[in-house]
């Protein structure tokens, strides 16, 4: 099985495009590749393998190549674009979703690996921690360009779900895989402390 985003040459092309032209163009390029891929498979009369899992609290079955990264299944098939493409190599955290409550990089997770499991994206984040993180993010004006922020929020809420009194070191460790080109790190740390205070109140 082959999926465009799983091909090394295409990944390099995407990274080059991302660096030179920005994330939006890289996403558009992969969107077009995905459409072409799906169309060509349809013309060959082949069907994909179905993968069933729980997405944002609802059971779904996706007709997708098992090698398709979860990121593209979520964005292109399930139609949830809040999760972002950054590097495609598990290096930046823009694509962070939660798998059974743990933050994972959906750009390198084959959709077949989440069969029978619970996937949560930014669109479906409903935990108590999430209800405190979102107002804290707004109050402290964390987002700048905003591109990395859905991934940041997914990691921050996962941290607060298991640790409501995180130290600076806990926060730095939990958030170390989420890169922000706008360098909002100090605001992220302050917002997590603020959300933790609200959770205890
Ligand atoms: S897109 Fe960068 S870690 Fe997945
Ligand atoms: S807010 Fe711009 S990359 Fe993080």
Tab-separated table of C-alpha atoms and ligand atoms in Angstrom:
chain	number	residue	atom	x	y	z
A	1	UNK	CA	0.000	0.000	0.000
A	2	UNK	CA	1.187	3.516	-0.717
A	3	UNK	CA	0.000	6.848	0.484
A	4	UNK	CA	1.581	10.097	-0.769
A	5	UNK	CA	2.400	11.506	2.671
A	6	UNK	CA	4.193	8.267	3.587
A	7	UNK	CA	6.608	8.605	0.648
A	8	UNK	CA	10.044	9.946	1.620
A	9	UNK	CA	10.507	12.083	-1.516
A	10	UNK	CA	7.114	13.700	-1.069
A	11	UNK	CA	7.811	14.361	2.593
A	12	UNK	CA	11.001	16.201	1.611
A	13	UNK	CA	9.092	18.180	-1.002
A	14	UNK	CA	6.493	19.113	1.629
A	15	UNK	CA	9.155	20.224	4.089
A	16	UNK	CA	10.851	22.332	1.408
A	17	UNK	CA	7.500	23.885	0.486
A	18	UNK	CA	6.720	24.511	4.146
A	19	UNK	CA	10.028	26.286	4.671
A	20	UNK	CA	9.927	28.369	1.495
A	21	UNK	CA	6.239	29.117	1.077
A	22	UNK	CA	4.609	28.461	4.413
A	23	UNK	CA	2.327	25.935	5.992
A	24	UNK	CA	-0.819	26.841	4.084
A	25	UNK	CA	0.747	26.056	0.700
A	26	UNK	CA	2.245	22.817	2.010
A	27	UNK	CA	-1.179	21.782	3.259
A	28	UNK	CA	-2.779	22.656	-0.077
A	29	UNK	CA	-0.155	20.622	-1.912
A	30	UNK	CA	-0.808	17.564	0.223
A	31	UNK	CA	-4.553	18.068	-0.060
A	32	UNK	CA	-4.256	17.939	-3.862
A	33	UNK	CA	-2.016	14.870	-3.683
A	34	UNK	CA	-4.537	13.157	-1.442
A	35	UNK	CA	-7.408	13.919	-3.797
A	36	UNK	CA	-5.405	12.600	-6.763
A	37	UNK	CA	-4.502	9.483	-4.835
A	38	UNK	CA	-8.088	8.777	-3.800
A	39	UNK	CA	-9.279	9.433	-7.367
A	40	UNK	CA	-6.694	7.085	-8.911
A	41	UNK	CA	-7.602	4.311	-6.486
A	42	UNK	CA	-11.263	4.815	-7.362
A	43	UNK	CA	-10.485	4.616	-11.088
A	44	UNK	CA	-8.702	1.318	-10.521
A	45	UNK	CA	-11.839	0.045	-8.831
A	46	UNK	CA	-9.987	-0.752	-5.635
A	47	UNK	CA	-11.392	-0.111	-2.223
A	48	UNK	CA	-9.416	0.810	0.857
A	49	UNK	CA	-9.331	-1.064	4.110
A	50	UNK	CA	-11.810	0.166	6.692
A	51	UNK	CA	-10.551	1.345	10.057
A	52	UNK	CA	-13.001	1.859	12.915
A	53	UNK	CA	-12.225	3.984	15.927
A	54	UNK	CA	-13.787	6.586	18.186
A	55	UNK	CA	-13.177	10.141	16.983
A	56	UNK	CA	-14.176	12.917	19.359
A	57	UNK	CA	-16.586	10.621	21.187
A	58	UNK	CA	-18.280	9.199	18.085
A	59	UNK	CA	-17.628	5.821	16.508
A	60	UNK	CA	-16.546	6.154	12.905
A	61	UNK	CA	-15.331	3.871	10.157
A	62	UNK	CA	-12.962	5.383	7.596
A	63	UNK	CA	-12.340	3.832	4.206
A	64	UNK	CA	-8.655	4.649	4.110
A	65	UNK	CA	-5.308	3.223	3.158
A	66	UNK	CA	-4.007	1.665	6.409
A	67	UNK	CA	-0.697	3.498	5.889
A	68	UNK	CA	-2.360	6.885	5.644
A	69	UNK	CA	-1.090	9.043	8.509
A	70	UNK	CA	-3.830	9.700	11.042
A	71	UNK	CA	-3.333	13.426	10.439
A	72	UNK	CA	-4.572	13.147	6.859
A	73	UNK	CA	-7.381	10.771	7.728
A	74	UNK	CA	-8.619	13.292	10.287
A	75	UNK	CA	-8.176	16.334	8.039
A	76	UNK	CA	-9.023	15.006	4.593
A	77	UNK	CA	-11.525	12.224	5.247
A	78	UNK	CA	-13.145	13.155	8.553
A	79	UNK	CA	-13.039	16.851	7.584
A	80	UNK	CA	-11.514	18.203	10.807
A	81	UNK	CA	-8.834	20.751	9.809
A	82	UNK	CA	-7.989	22.031	13.305
A	83	UNK	CA	-5.022	19.648	13.545
A	84	UNK	CA	-2.127	21.106	11.570
A	85	UNK	CA	0.667	19.834	9.361
A	86	UNK	CA	4.072	21.187	10.323
A	87	UNK	CA	7.029	18.928	9.649
A	88	UNK	CA	5.523	15.512	8.905
A	89	UNK	CA	8.360	13.911	10.880
A	90	UNK	CA	7.274	14.040	14.538
A	91	UNK	CA	9.531	17.024	15.177
A	92	UNK	CA	7.252	20.036	15.715
A	93	UNK	CA	4.032	18.945	17.470
A	94	UNK	CA	1.654	20.903	15.206
A	95	UNK	CA	-0.223	17.680	14.464
A	96	UNK	CA	-0.713	16.656	18.110
A	97	UNK	CA	-3.932	14.808	18.923
A	98	UNK	CA	-4.749	12.645	21.931
A	99	UNK	CA	-4.862	8.873	21.631
A	100	UNK	CA	-6.584	7.371	24.662
A	101	UNK	CA	-5.768	10.632	26.460
A	102	UNK	CA	-2.065	10.685	25.568
A	103	UNK	CA	-0.640	13.289	23.197
A	104	UNK	CA	0.713	11.736	20.011
A	105	UNK	CA	2.031	13.018	16.683
A	106	UNK	CA	-0.626	12.149	14.158
A	107	UNK	CA	1.677	12.816	11.176
A	108	UNK	CA	3.599	9.595	11.825
A	109	UNK	CA	0.786	7.419	13.217
A	110	UNK	CA	-0.765	5.132	10.572
A	111	UNK	CA	-4.543	5.249	10.734
A	112	UNK	CA	-4.623	1.455	11.079
A	113	UNK	CA	-2.799	1.777	14.432
A	114	UNK	CA	-5.747	3.561	16.065
A	115	UNK	CA	-8.331	0.864	15.301
A	116	UNK	CA	-10.627	0.411	18.294
A	117	UNK	CA	-9.080	3.326	20.188
A	118	UNK	CA	-10.148	6.829	21.217
A	119	UNK	CA	-8.804	9.735	19.201
A	120	UNK	CA	-9.481	13.312	20.281
A	121	UNK	CA	-8.711	16.343	18.148
A	122	UNK	CA	-8.913	20.021	19.054
A	123	UNK	CA	-12.487	20.062	17.736
A	124	UNK	CA	-13.606	17.474	20.280
A	125	UNK	CA	-11.662	18.491	23.365
A	126	UNK	CA	-14.243	18.503	26.157
A	127	UNK	CA	-12.358	17.597	29.332
A	128	UNK	CA	-12.416	19.658	32.505
A	129	UNK	CA	-8.820	20.665	31.890
A	130	UNK	CA	-9.745	21.845	28.403
A	131	UNK	CA	-12.463	24.084	29.815
A	132	UNK	CA	-9.815	25.808	31.948
A	133	UNK	CA	-7.037	25.842	29.342
A	134	UNK	CA	-9.057	27.627	26.670
A	135	UNK	CA	-9.984	30.733	28.750
A	136	UNK	CA	-6.441	30.869	30.152
A	137	UNK	CA	-5.053	30.865	26.590
A	138	UNK	CA	-7.350	33.745	25.696
A	139	UNK	CA	-6.777	35.738	28.898
A	140	UNK	CA	-2.992	35.563	28.531
A	141	UNK	CA	-3.114	36.144	24.774
A	142	UNK	CA	-1.008	33.095	24.069
A	143	UNK	CA	-1.608	32.644	20.315
A	144	UNK	CA	0.345	34.863	17.954
A	145	UNK	CA	0.098	33.492	14.394
A	146	UNK	CA	-1.809	30.592	15.974
A	147	UNK	CA	-0.485	27.847	13.724
A	148	UNK	CA	1.036	25.694	16.456
A	149	UNK	CA	-1.636	26.367	19.034
A	150	UNK	CA	-4.016	23.464	18.560
A	151	UNK	CA	-1.066	21.142	19.146
A	152	UNK	CA	0.028	23.170	22.169
A	153	UNK	CA	-3.468	22.970	23.687
A	154	UNK	CA	-3.661	19.213	23.112
A	155	UNK	CA	-0.374	18.682	24.976
A	156	UNK	CA	-1.254	21.161	27.746
A	157	UNK	CA	-4.618	19.548	28.465
A	158	UNK	CA	-3.097	16.063	28.489
A	159	UNK	CA	-0.584	17.295	31.071
A	160	UNK	CA	-3.250	18.874	33.299
A	161	UNK	CA	-5.441	15.777	33.106
A	162	UNK	CA	-2.797	13.836	34.991
A	163	UNK	CA	-1.030	16.590	36.924
A	164	UNK	CA	-3.008	19.549	38.301
A	165	UNK	CA	0.001	21.061	40.074
A	166	UNK	CA	2.701	21.051	37.400
A	167	UNK	CA	6.035	22.698	38.128
A	168	UNK	CA	7.884	24.716	35.498
A	169	UNK	CA	10.017	21.628	34.892
A	170	UNK	CA	6.908	19.442	34.444
A	171	UNK	CA	5.520	21.932	31.924
A	172	UNK	CA	8.775	22.242	30.018
A	173	UNK	CA	9.072	18.469	29.843
A	174	UNK	CA	5.451	17.897	28.721
A	175	UNK	CA	5.585	20.691	26.155
A	176	UNK	CA	9.093	20.074	24.836
A	177	UNK	CA	7.852	18.416	21.639
A	178	UNK	CA	5.653	21.356	20.670
A	179	UNK	CA	7.587	23.998	18.757
A	180	UNK	CA	6.330	27.570	18.389
A	181	UNK	CA	7.905	29.719	15.687
A	182	UNK	CA	6.434	32.802	17.399
A	183	UNK	CA	8.192	31.830	20.652
A	184	UNK	CA	5.106	31.961	22.874
A	185	UNK	CA	6.721	29.601	25.374
A	186	UNK	CA	6.626	31.888	28.426
A	187	UNK	CA	2.932	32.684	27.813
A	188	UNK	CA	2.162	28.991	27.367
A	189	UNK	CA	3.826	28.220	30.677
A	190	UNK	CA	1.926	31.045	32.430
A	191	UNK	CA	-1.383	29.916	30.888
A	192	UNK	CA	-0.854	26.342	32.058
A	193	UNK	CA	-0.178	27.575	35.603
A	194	UNK	CA	-3.295	29.754	35.416
A	195	UNK	CA	-5.441	26.837	34.158
A	196	UNK	CA	-4.034	24.634	36.932
A	197	UNK	CA	-5.070	27.230	39.533
A	198	UNK	CA	-8.587	27.332	38.077
A	199	UNK	CA	-8.804	23.542	38.144
A	200	UNK	CA	-8.028	23.539	41.871
A	201	UNK	CA	-10.522	26.334	42.678
B	1	LIG	S1	3.594	17.734	11.711
B	1	LIG	FE1	5.329	18.151	12.942
B	1	LIG	S2	5.208	16.633	14.503
B	1	LIG	FE2	3.639	16.114	13.114
B	2	LIG	S1	1.824	31.022	17.689
B	2	LIG	FE1	2.855	31.139	15.792
B	2	LIG	S2	3.894	29.227	15.639
B	2	LIG	FE2	3.105	29.276	17.648
